[in-house]
Coordinates of C-alpha atoms in Angstrom, one line a residue:
Chain A
X1 CA -24.3 23.9 -2.9
X2 CA -20.6 23.3 -3.0
X3 CA -19.2 24.1 0.4
X4 CA -16.2 26.5 0.3
X5 CA -15.7 27.5 3.9
X6 CA -15.9 26.1 7.3
X7 CA -17.6 27.1 10.5
X8 CA -15.3 27.8 13.5
X9 CA -17.3 25.3 15.8
X10 CA -16.3 22.6 13.1
X11 CA -12.6 23.6 13.3
X12 CA -12.8 23.3 17.2
X13 CA -14.4 19.9 16.6
X14 CA -11.5 18.8 14.4
X15 CA -8.9 20.1 17.0
X16 CA -10.8 18.3 19.8
X17 CA -10.9 15.2 17.7
X18 CA -7.0 15.2 17.7
X19 CA -6.7 16.0 21.5
X20 CA -5.5 19.6 20.7
X21 CA -2.0 18.2 20.1
X22 CA 0.6 20.3 18.3
X23 CA 2.0 17.3 16.8
X24 CA -1.2 16.5 15.0
X25 CA -1.2 19.8 13.0
X26 CA -0.7 18.3 9.6
X27 CA -3.7 15.9 10.4
X28 CA -5.8 18.8 11.6
X29 CA -5.0 20.7 8.3
X30 CA -5.9 17.5 6.4
X31 CA -9.5 17.2 8.2
X32 CA -10.0 21.2 7.7
X33 CA -9.4 20.9 4.1
X34 CA -11.5 17.5 3.7
X35 CA -14.6 19.8 4.7
X36 CA -13.7 23.2 3.2
X37 CA -11.9 21.9 0.3
X38 CA -9.1 24.2 0.9
X39 CA -7.6 26.1 3.8
X40 CA -9.4 29.4 4.7
X41 CA -7.6 32.0 6.5
X42 CA -10.2 32.4 9.3
X43 CA -9.9 28.9 10.1
X44 CA -6.0 28.9 10.2
X45 CA -6.1 32.2 12.4
X46 CA -8.3 30.4 14.7
X47 CA -6.0 27.1 14.7
X48 CA -3.1 29.5 15.3
X49 CA -4.6 30.8 18.5
X50 CA -6.0 27.3 19.7
X51 CA -2.7 25.5 19.3
X52 CA -0.4 28.4 20.0
X53 CA 1.6 28.1 17.0
X54 CA 2.4 31.3 14.8
X55 CA 0.3 31.9 11.9
X56 CA 3.3 32.2 9.8
X57 CA 4.5 28.7 10.7
X58 CA 1.0 27.2 9.9
X59 CA 1.2 29.0 6.4
X60 CA 4.9 27.6 6.0
X61 CA 3.4 24.0 6.6
X62 CA 0.3 24.8 4.6
X63 CA 2.3 26.0 1.5
X64 CA 5.1 23.3 2.0
X65 CA 2.9 20.3 1.4
X66 CA 1.4 19.7 -1.9
X67 CA -1.7 18.4 -0.8
X68 CA -2.7 21.7 0.8
X69 CA -4.3 24.5 -1.1
X70 CA -4.9 28.1 0.5
X71 CA -7.0 28.9 -2.6
X72 CA -10.6 27.5 -3.0
X73 CA -10.7 24.5 -5.3
X74 CA -13.1 23.8 -8.1
X75 CA -16.1 21.3 -8.0
X76 CA -14.1 18.8 -9.9
X77 CA -10.5 18.4 -8.7
X78 CA -8.8 16.7 -11.7
X79 CA -5.4 15.3 -11.2
X80 CA -3.2 14.1 -14.1
X81 CA -0.5 11.8 -13.3
X82 CA 3.1 12.9 -14.6
X83 CA 5.0 10.0 -13.0
X84 CA 7.4 8.0 -15.3
X85 CA 5.0 5.3 -16.2
X86 CA 2.2 7.7 -17.1
X87 CA 4.5 10.2 -18.8
X88 CA 5.9 7.6 -21.1
X89 CA 2.1 6.9 -21.9
X90 CA 1.1 10.4 -22.7
X91 CA 0.4 11.8 -19.5
X92 CA 1.7 15.3 -20.4
X93 CA -0.4 15.5 -23.5
X94 CA -3.6 15.0 -21.5
X95 CA -2.6 17.7 -19.0
X96 CA -2.1 20.0 -21.9
X97 CA -5.4 19.1 -23.5
X98 CA -7.3 20.1 -20.4
X99 CA -5.2 23.1 -19.9
X100 CA -6.1 24.3 -23.4
X101 CA -9.6 23.4 -23.6
X102 CA -10.6 24.7 -20.1
X103 CA -8.1 27.6 -20.1
X104 CA -6.6 26.7 -16.9
X105 CA -3.2 26.2 -15.8
X106 CA -1.8 23.3 -13.6
X107 CA -2.3 24.2 -10.0
X108 CA -5.1 26.7 -10.8
X109 CA -9.0 26.6 -10.9
X110 CA -11.2 27.8 -13.7
X111 CA -12.7 31.3 -13.3
X112 CA -16.4 29.6 -12.8
X113 CA -14.6 27.4 -9.9
X114 CA -15.9 24.3 -11.9
X115 CA -12.2 22.7 -12.4
X116 CA -9.1 22.6 -10.6
X117 CA -6.3 21.0 -12.8
X118 CA -3.4 19.5 -10.9
X119 CA -0.6 17.5 -11.9
X120 CA 0.9 14.9 -9.6
X121 CA 4.1 12.8 -9.2
X122 CA 2.6 9.1 -9.0
X123 CA -0.9 7.9 -7.7
X124 CA 0.5 4.4 -7.7
X125 CA -1.7 2.7 -10.5
X126 CA 1.1 2.7 -12.8
X127 CA 0.1 -0.5 -14.8
X128 CA -2.9 1.3 -16.0
X129 CA -1.2 4.6 -17.2
X130 CA -1.8 7.2 -18.1
X131 CA -4.0 7.9 -15.0
X132 CA -6.5 10.9 -14.5
X133 CA -8.3 11.1 -11.1
X134 CA -11.5 13.2 -10.6
X135 CA -12.3 13.9 -7.1
X136 CA -10.3 11.0 -6.0
X137 CA -11.8 8.5 -8.4
X138 CA -9.2 6.8 -10.5
X139 CA -9.6 6.3 -14.2
X140 CA -7.0 4.3 -16.1
X141 CA -5.8 3.8 -19.6
X142 CA -7.0 7.6 -20.3
X143 CA -7.2 8.6 -23.9
X144 CA -7.9 12.0 -25.6
X145 CA -11.3 11.0 -26.8
X146 CA -12.3 9.9 -23.3
X147 CA -10.9 12.9 -21.6
X148 CA -12.9 15.1 -24.1
X149 CA -16.1 13.5 -23.2
X150 CA -15.3 13.8 -19.5
X151 CA -14.9 17.5 -20.1
X152 CA -18.0 17.6 -21.6
X153 CA -19.9 15.9 -18.8
X154 CA -18.3 18.3 -16.4
X155 CA -19.8 21.4 -18.2
X156 CA -23.1 19.7 -17.9
Chain B
X1 CA -14.7 -11.3 19.8
X2 CA -12.7 -11.7 22.9
X3 CA -9.1 -10.7 23.6
X4 CA -6.7 -13.5 22.7
X5 CA -4.8 -14.0 26.0
X6 CA -2.1 -16.6 25.3
X7 CA -0.3 -18.2 22.5
X8 CA -2.2 -21.4 23.0
X9 CA -5.5 -19.4 22.8
X10 CA -4.1 -18.1 19.3
X11 CA -3.3 -21.7 18.4
X12 CA -6.7 -22.9 19.1
X13 CA -8.2 -19.9 17.3
X14 CA -6.0 -20.7 14.3
X15 CA -7.1 -24.4 14.2
X16 CA -10.7 -23.5 14.4
X17 CA -10.6 -20.7 11.7
X18 CA -8.2 -22.8 9.5
X19 CA -10.9 -25.7 9.7
X20 CA -13.5 -23.5 8.6
X21 CA -11.6 -22.9 5.4
X22 CA -12.4 -26.1 3.4
X23 CA -10.1 -26.1 0.4
X24 CA -12.4 -28.1 -1.6
X25 CA -15.3 -25.7 -1.0
X26 CA -16.1 -23.5 -3.9
X27 CA -15.0 -19.9 -3.5
X28 CA -14.8 -17.1 -5.9
X29 CA -12.2 -14.1 -5.3
X30 CA -12.4 -10.8 -7.1
X31 CA -9.3 -8.7 -6.8
X32 CA -10.0 -5.4 -5.0
X33 CA -6.8 -3.6 -5.4
X34 CA -6.4 0.1 -6.5
X35 CA -5.3 -1.1 -10.0
X36 CA -8.3 -3.3 -10.4
X37 CA -10.7 -0.7 -8.9
X38 CA -9.6 1.6 -11.9
X39 CA -10.6 -1.1 -14.1
X40 CA -14.2 -1.4 -12.4
X41 CA -13.6 -4.5 -10.3
X42 CA -16.2 -3.4 -7.7
X43 CA -19.0 -3.7 -10.2
X44 CA -17.6 -7.2 -11.1
X45 CA -17.7 -8.0 -7.3
X46 CA -21.1 -6.8 -6.9
X47 CA -22.3 -8.8 -9.9
X48 CA -20.6 -11.8 -8.2
X49 CA -22.3 -11.3 -4.9
X50 CA -25.8 -10.6 -6.6
X51 CA -25.5 -13.8 -8.8
X52 CA -24.3 -16.0 -5.9
X53 CA -26.9 -14.4 -3.5
X54 CA -29.8 -14.4 -6.0
X55 CA -29.8 -18.1 -6.8
X56 CA -31.5 -20.1 -4.2
X57 CA -29.4 -23.2 -5.1
X58 CA -26.1 -21.4 -4.7
X59 CA -26.8 -19.1 -1.7
X60 CA -24.8 -20.0 1.3
X61 CA -22.9 -22.7 -0.4
X62 CA -20.5 -20.7 -2.3
X63 CA -17.8 -18.5 -0.5
X64 CA -17.0 -15.1 -2.1
X65 CA -14.2 -12.9 -1.1
X66 CA -12.6 -9.5 -2.4
X67 CA -8.9 -9.7 -1.9
X68 CA -5.8 -7.5 -2.3
X69 CA -3.8 -6.9 -5.1
X70 CA -2.7 -10.0 -7.3
X71 CA -0.1 -8.0 -9.1
X72 CA -1.3 -8.5 -12.6
X73 CA -3.0 -4.9 -12.7
X74 CA -2.6 -4.6 -16.4
X75 CA -5.3 -7.6 -17.0
X76 CA -7.7 -6.5 -14.2
X77 CA -10.5 -7.0 -13.1
X78 CA -9.2 -10.4 -12.1
X79 CA -11.4 -13.1 -11.0
X80 CA -10.3 -16.8 -9.6
X81 CA -12.7 -19.6 -9.1
X82 CA -11.7 -22.1 -6.4
X83 CA -11.1 -24.9 -5.9
X84 CA -10.0 -25.4 -9.4
X85 CA -8.0 -22.2 -9.3
X86 CA -9.6 -21.0 -12.7
X87 CA -7.9 -17.6 -13.4
X88 CA -9.9 -15.0 -15.3
X89 CA -8.8 -11.7 -16.6
X90 CA -10.3 -8.6 -17.8
X91 CA -13.8 -9.5 -16.4
X92 CA -16.8 -7.4 -17.0
X93 CA -20.0 -7.4 -14.9
X94 CA -21.8 -9.1 -17.9
X95 CA -19.4 -12.0 -17.8
X96 CA -20.3 -13.1 -14.2
X97 CA -23.4 -15.0 -15.1
X98 CA -21.4 -17.2 -17.4
X99 CA -18.5 -17.7 -14.9
X100 CA -21.0 -18.7 -12.3
X101 CA -22.9 -21.1 -14.6
X102 CA -20.0 -22.9 -16.0
X103 CA -17.0 -22.7 -13.6
X104 CA -18.6 -22.4 -10.3
X105 CA -21.5 -24.9 -10.8
X106 CA -19.9 -27.3 -13.4
X107 CA -16.2 -26.6 -12.9
X108 CA -15.3 -25.8 -16.5
X109 CA -13.5 -22.9 -17.8
X110 CA -14.9 -19.9 -19.9
X111 CA -12.2 -20.2 -22.4
X112 CA -12.6 -16.4 -23.8
X113 CA -11.9 -15.0 -20.5
X114 CA -8.7 -17.1 -19.7
X115 CA -5.1 -15.6 -20.2
X116 CA -3.8 -15.9 -23.5
X117 CA 0.0 -15.5 -23.9
X118 CA 0.6 -13.1 -26.9
X119 CA 4.1 -14.6 -27.6
X120 CA 3.2 -18.3 -27.7
X121 CA -0.6 -18.0 -28.4
X122 CA -1.2 -20.5 -25.6
X123 CA -4.0 -20.1 -23.0
X124 CA -3.6 -20.9 -19.4
X125 CA -6.3 -22.0 -17.1
X126 CA -4.7 -21.6 -13.5
X127 CA -3.2 -18.5 -12.1
X128 CA 0.1 -20.2 -11.3
X129 CA 0.7 -21.5 -14.9
X130 CA 0.6 -18.0 -16.4
X131 CA 4.1 -17.2 -17.3
X132 CA 3.8 -13.7 -15.6
X133 CA 3.2 -15.6 -12.2
X134 CA 5.3 -18.8 -12.9
X135 CA 8.5 -17.2 -13.0
X136 CA 8.0 -15.4 -9.6
X137 CA 8.5 -16.4 -6.2
X138 CA 5.6 -14.8 -4.2
X139 CA 6.3 -15.4 -0.6
X140 CA 5.2 -12.0 0.7
X141 CA 2.7 -10.9 -1.9
X142 CA 1.3 -14.4 -2.6
X143 CA -0.8 -14.3 0.5
X144 CA -2.7 -11.4 -0.9
X145 CA -4.8 -13.6 -3.0
X146 CA -5.7 -16.0 -0.1
X147 CA -7.3 -13.4 2.5
X148 CA -9.8 -10.6 2.8
X149 CA -7.6 -7.7 3.9
X150 CA -10.3 -6.3 6.1
X151 CA -10.5 -9.7 7.9
X152 CA -8.1 -10.4 10.8
X153 CA -9.7 -14.0 11.0
X154 CA -8.4 -14.7 7.5
X155 CA -4.8 -13.7 8.5
X156 CA -5.1 -15.8 11.4
X157 CA -6.6 -18.7 9.5
X158 CA -3.3 -18.9 7.3
X159 CA -1.1 -18.6 10.2
X160 CA -0.9 -14.8 11.0
X161 CA 0.3 -13.5 14.5
X162 CA 2.0 -17.0 15.2
X163 CA 5.4 -15.4 14.7
X164 CA 4.6 -12.8 17.3
X165 CA 3.3 -15.5 19.6
X166 CA 6.7 -17.4 19.2
X167 CA 8.6 -14.2 19.7
X168 CA 6.7 -13.1 22.8
X169 CA 6.6 -16.5 24.5
X170 CA 9.8 -18.3 23.4
X171 CA 12.4 -15.6 22.6
X172 CA 14.4 -12.8 24.2
X173 CA 14.8 -9.5 22.3
X174 CA 18.4 -10.3 21.7
X175 CA 17.5 -13.5 20.1
X176 CA 15.1 -11.9 17.7
X177 CA 17.7 -9.3 16.6
X178 CA 20.1 -12.2 16.1
X179 CA 17.7 -14.0 13.9
X180 CA 17.0 -11.1 11.7
X181 CA 20.7 -10.4 11.5
X182 CA 21.5 -13.8 10.4
X183 CA 18.4 -13.9 7.9
X184 CA 20.4 -11.5 5.7
X185 CA 17.2 -9.3 5.4
X186 CA 18.2 -5.9 4.2
X187 CA 16.0 -2.6 4.0
X188 CA 13.7 -2.8 1.1
X189 CA 13.2 1.1 0.8
X190 CA 16.2 1.6 -1.2
X191 CA 19.0 1.8 1.2
X192 CA 19.6 -1.8 1.6
X193 CA 21.0 -1.4 5.2
X194 CA 21.1 -4.7 7.0
X195 CA 18.0 -4.7 9.2
X196 CA 19.4 -6.6 12.1
X197 CA 22.2 -4.3 12.6
X198 CA 19.7 -1.3 12.7
X199 CA 17.6 -2.9 15.1
X200 CA 20.5 -3.7 17.4
X201 CA 21.8 -0.2 17.1
X202 CA 18.6 1.2 18.3
X203 CA 18.0 -1.3 21.1
X204 CA 21.4 -0.3 22.5
X205 CA 20.6 3.4 22.2
X206 CA 19.8 5.2 25.4
X207 CA 16.4 6.8 25.6
X208 CA 13.4 6.9 28.0
X209 CA 11.1 6.4 25.0
X210 CA 11.7 4.5 21.7
X211 CA 9.8 4.4 18.5
X212 CA 9.4 2.0 15.5
X213 CA 8.1 3.7 12.4
X214 CA 6.8 2.2 9.3
X215 CA 7.7 4.3 6.0
X216 CA 4.7 4.0 3.9
X217 CA 5.5 7.3 2.1
X218 CA 5.9 5.5 -1.2
X219 CA 6.4 8.3 -3.7
X220 CA 8.9 7.1 -6.5
X221 CA 7.2 7.4 -9.6
X222 CA 6.1 4.0 -10.9
X223 CA 6.3 2.3 -7.6
X224 CA 3.2 0.9 -5.9
X225 CA 4.7 -2.2 -4.1
X226 CA 4.1 -0.8 -0.6
X227 CA 0.7 0.3 -1.4
X228 CA -0.5 -3.1 -2.5
X229 CA 1.0 -4.8 0.5
X230 CA -0.9 -2.6 3.0
X231 CA -4.1 -2.8 0.9
X232 CA -3.6 -6.5 0.6
X233 CA -2.3 -7.8 3.7
X234 CA -2.0 -5.1 6.4
X235 CA -1.6 -7.5 9.2
X236 CA 1.8 -8.7 7.9
X237 CA 3.2 -5.3 8.3
X238 CA 1.6 -4.7 11.7
X239 CA 3.0 -8.3 13.0
X240 CA 6.4 -7.1 11.7
X241 CA 6.2 -3.8 13.5
X242 CA 5.2 -5.4 16.8
X243 CA 7.9 -8.1 16.6
X244 CA 10.4 -5.3 15.9
X245 CA 9.2 -3.2 18.8
X246 CA 9.6 -6.0 21.1
X247 CA 13.1 -6.7 19.8
X248 CA 14.2 -3.0 20.1
X249 CA 12.2 -2.2 23.3
X250 CA 9.9 0.3 21.9
X251 CA 6.3 0.8 23.1
X252 CA 5.1 3.1 20.4
X253 CA 4.9 2.9 16.7
X254 CA 3.9 5.2 13.8
X255 CA 2.9 4.4 10.2
X256 CA 3.7 7.5 8.0
X257 CA 1.4 6.8 5.0
X258 CA 0.7 9.0 2.0
X259 CA -2.8 10.5 1.9
X260 CA -2.8 9.9 -1.9
X261 CA -3.2 6.2 -0.9
X262 CA -6.9 6.5 0.7
X263 CA -7.7 2.8 0.5
X264 CA -4.4 1.7 2.0
X265 CA -5.3 4.2 4.9
X266 CA -8.5 2.8 5.4
X267 CA -7.4 -0.7 5.3
X268 CA -4.6 -0.2 7.6
X269 CA -6.9 1.8 10.0
X270 CA -9.3 -1.2 10.1
X271 CA -6.5 -3.6 10.6
X272 CA -5.3 -1.9 13.6
X273 CA -8.7 -1.5 15.2
X274 CA -9.1 -5.4 14.8
X275 CA -5.7 -6.0 16.1
X276 CA -6.5 -3.8 19.3
X277 CA -9.8 -5.8 19.6
X278 CA -7.9 -9.1 19.6
X279 CA -5.2 -7.9 21.9
X280 CA -2.2 -8.0 19.6
X281 CA -1.7 -4.3 20.1
X282 CA -2.4 -2.4 23.4
X283 CA -1.4 -3.3 26.9
X284 CA -0.3 -6.9 27.8
X285 CA 0.0 -8.3 24.4
X286 CA -1.0 -12.0 24.4
X287 CA -1.0 -12.1 28.0
X288 CA 2.4 -10.9 28.4
X289 CA 3.9 -8.0 29.9
X290 CA 4.7 -6.3 26.5
X291 CA 2.7 -3.2 25.6
X292 CA 2.8 -1.5 22.3
X293 CA 0.5 0.5 19.8
X294 CA 0.6 2.0 16.6
X295 CA -0.7 5.5 15.3
X296 CA -1.2 6.6 11.6
X297 CA 0.0 9.9 10.2
X298 CA -1.1 10.8 6.8
X299 CA 1.6 12.4 4.6
X300 CA 0.5 15.6 2.9
X301 CA 2.2 15.2 -0.6
X302 CA 5.9 16.2 -0.1
X303 CA 8.3 13.8 -1.9
X304 CA 11.2 14.6 0.5
X305 CA 9.1 13.0 3.4
X306 CA 10.3 9.5 2.1
X307 CA 13.7 10.5 3.6
X308 CA 13.8 9.5 7.1
X309 CA 14.8 12.6 9.0
X310 CA 12.2 14.7 6.9
X311 CA 9.6 12.0 7.5
X312 CA 10.3 12.3 11.2
X313 CA 10.0 16.1 11.2
X314 CA 6.6 15.6 9.4
X315 CA 5.5 13.2 12.0
X316 CA 6.2 15.9 14.6
X317 CA 3.7 18.0 12.8
X318 CA 6.4 20.2 11.2
X319 CA 7.7 20.9 7.6
X320 CA 9.3 18.1 6.3
X321 CA 12.8 19.3 6.0
X322 CA 15.9 16.8 6.2
X323 CA 18.5 17.5 8.7
X324 CA 22.1 16.4 8.5
X325 CA 22.6 13.0 9.2
X326 CA 25.7 12.9 11.4
X327 CA 23.4 12.0 14.4
X328 CA 21.5 8.9 13.4
X329 CA 18.0 8.6 13.9
X330 CA 18.3 5.2 15.6
X331 CA 19.9 7.2 18.3
X332 CA 18.1 10.5 18.0
X333 CA 15.2 10.5 15.9
X334 CA 11.5 11.4 16.5
X335 CA 11.5 14.1 19.3
X336 CA 15.0 13.1 19.7
X337 CA 14.4 9.5 20.8
X338 CA 15.8 6.5 19.5
X339 CA 13.8 5.7 16.4
X340 CA 13.9 2.7 14.1
X341 CA 12.4 3.2 10.7
X342 CA 11.9 0.4 8.2
X343 CA 9.9 0.4 4.8
X344 CA 6.5 -1.5 4.6
X345 CA 8.0 -4.5 2.6
X346 CA 10.9 -4.9 5.3
X347 CA 8.3 -5.2 8.0
X348 CA 6.3 -7.6 6.1
X349 CA 9.4 -9.9 5.8
X350 CA 9.8 -10.3 9.5
X351 CA 6.9 -12.7 10.3
X352 CA 7.9 -14.8 7.5
X353 CA 11.5 -15.0 8.7
X354 CA 10.5 -15.9 12.4
X355 CA 7.9 -18.6 10.9
X356 CA 10.1 -20.3 8.4
X357 CA 13.3 -20.0 10.1
X358 CA 16.7 -18.4 9.3
X359 CA 18.1 -21.2 7.4
X360 CA 15.1 -21.4 5.0
X361 CA 15.0 -17.6 4.4
X362 CA 18.9 -17.3 3.9
X363 CA 18.5 -20.0 1.0
X364 CA 16.8 -17.4 -1.1
X365 CA 18.6 -14.6 -2.5
X366 CA 22.1 -13.8 -3.4
X367 CA 25.6 -13.8 -1.7
X368 CA 26.8 -15.0 1.7
X369 CA 25.8 -13.1 4.8
X370 CA 27.4 -15.4 7.5
X371 CA 29.8 -13.2 9.3
X372 CA 29.2 -10.2 7.0
X373 CA 25.9 -8.6 6.9
X374 CA 26.9 -6.7 3.5
X375 CA 28.2 -10.0 1.7
X376 CA 24.6 -10.6 0.4
X377 CA 21.0 -9.9 0.3
X378 CA 18.3 -12.5 1.1
X379 CA 14.8 -13.1 0.6
X380 CA 12.6 -11.7 -2.1
X381 CA 11.8 -8.2 -3.5
X382 CA 8.7 -6.9 -5.0
X383 CA 9.2 -4.7 -7.9
X384 CA 6.7 -2.8 -10.0
X385 CA 7.2 -3.5 -13.6
X386 CA 5.9 -0.6 -15.7
X387 CA 6.1 1.3 -18.9
X388 CA 6.4 -0.1 -22.3
X389 CA 6.3 -3.7 -21.5
X390 CA 4.0 -6.4 -22.3
X391 CA 3.1 -7.6 -18.9
X392 CA 2.9 -4.8 -16.2
X393 CA 2.1 -5.2 -12.5
X394 CA 3.8 -6.3 -9.4
X395 CA 6.3 -9.0 -9.5
X396 CA 8.1 -10.7 -6.5
X397 CA 11.3 -12.3 -7.3
X398 CA 14.5 -13.6 -5.2
X399 CA 17.2 -11.0 -4.7
X400 CA 20.0 -11.4 -7.3
X401 CA 17.6 -12.3 -10.4
X402 CA 18.7 -10.7 -13.7
X403 CA 17.0 -7.8 -15.3
X404 CA 16.8 -10.0 -18.3
X405 CA 14.7 -12.6 -16.6
X406 CA 12.3 -10.0 -15.0
X407 CA 11.9 -8.2 -18.3
X408 CA 11.4 -11.1 -20.6
X409 CA 10.5 -14.3 -18.7
X410 CA 8.0 -12.3 -16.5
X411 CA 7.4 -9.1 -18.3
X412 CA 7.0 -10.7 -21.8
X413 CA 9.5 -8.3 -23.3
X414 CA 8.8 -5.2 -25.3
X415 CA 5.4 -5.0 -27.0
X416 CA 4.6 -4.6 -30.7
X417 CA 7.9 -6.1 -31.9
X418 CA 9.9 -3.0 -31.0
X419 CA 13.5 -3.2 -29.9
X420 CA 14.5 -2.9 -26.2
X421 CA 16.0 0.5 -25.6
X422 CA 16.4 1.1 -21.8
X423 CA 15.3 0.4 -18.4
X424 CA 15.2 2.5 -15.1
X425 CA 15.7 0.8 -12.0
X426 CA 15.2 2.0 -8.3
X427 CA 13.0 5.0 -9.0
X428 CA 13.7 8.6 -9.7
X429 CA 17.3 8.5 -8.2
X430 CA 17.9 5.1 -9.7
X431 CA 20.0 4.0 -12.6
X432 CA 19.0 4.2 -16.3
X433 CA 20.5 1.1 -18.1
X434 CA 20.7 0.6 -21.9

């Protein structure tokens, strides 16, 4: 079963691991997201109390940085690179294809929480563009047929 | 491993480790950079390990190493068989058996896996003969192929941390700054500010705490030089930072690195732990009175955080918004203390300058920096060469080289007989040349 939340004790554990330091807030948020796959409100409320940082400021940070999501993510987090090198090699068409076939807009998750589609600036593997990553695993030299068979696999 | 307590202990360790690296001993290296990983190099590496380990005649006699990025990412996975230096590209796991049988055992090349130049139709056996590499000057990046980035012993074996030992035992901070100024090293992050002048200003700034910071928030689309340096040779960056901290008078360092670079984060963390264990980070480095340590902060995906004031705000755990720059960060930076920020590649140049000397370094590059730090730019620069070009990957060339040489001599020109239209330099805010 896919974990979509995080127990409060675990949040305490993460805060403790960073010594409860205010300056480590971004690291703490990253660790919470690594467990819960997004930033659940109860966890942020707890964090606000523990670090004595206003909840609004935490949300300011959580929504400023692109790596954070305040909505639950899908089982497969798919990132299509639209950096210059991938763009000239057809990255945009790949994103459009996923968007069309799975009826999901970039930045959003499918209704069944199967796939989250994200477009990213550059994953730094430009020599192999266009790049698509699935749950962090990089696939280079992506083509439409390869993408279609990947989507089939996600649907099971 | 025990702490290295003095320069002479480091020298002895270097001699011992270097002697163990017999250049005549057979060695197979597999490139393990992110580019090659995307092409499936880890399966190739596994196949090499299994094949070498599974044969009782070979087990224990052949060395094997997964290295950092070699730069020729387009042609990955890359395998090199030493001592001959036979260079294989686009290797699949099923090719490994043949490579071991023919090249490792008999020293003969497997013709079909050699690099074939599309323009001339020639094949090349050795890495340094391939036009892509032949026309480069790989001072910083070339070390990637010689070491396992997860092994501090490999780095020490090729002379690593010798520059630090020299600086700590034979030089004063002002002398280090003087050397960096004379070297003509300028910031590799894009601004091109003379590094020595920055260090000097930060040293002179008043503050009860001072910081050195490594900017590894490489986010310009198409750029992956810094990632590959950290992934391939993390200790060179750390050594540069420790030397810089000594020169500036900083006791604390930060590396701000993108979370999108998980392999680089992991390799760097491992390197920091090893450096601490050996006593190159921490209290009383190399038996001297100098204390310094480094921490990592992972960026959370904000392009603007590559800008120094935004980066420092983010290091403080706040939203990465830039501030007006009339107050320089070298005077009031992180938590308002003097902070010296340099790019990954700039830091990696520092040990080289100390080791090889200013005269040697200043011969590479362009212009004249004697008396005027802005009169030229010295050393090499790593560029990522990507897009519609025949050979894509990372290239290291002397400062002042022409775009034509990079695009045609190294990059092999525009593929499919198409006409050259335009080149974008310097990332998103750079220029477009037609």
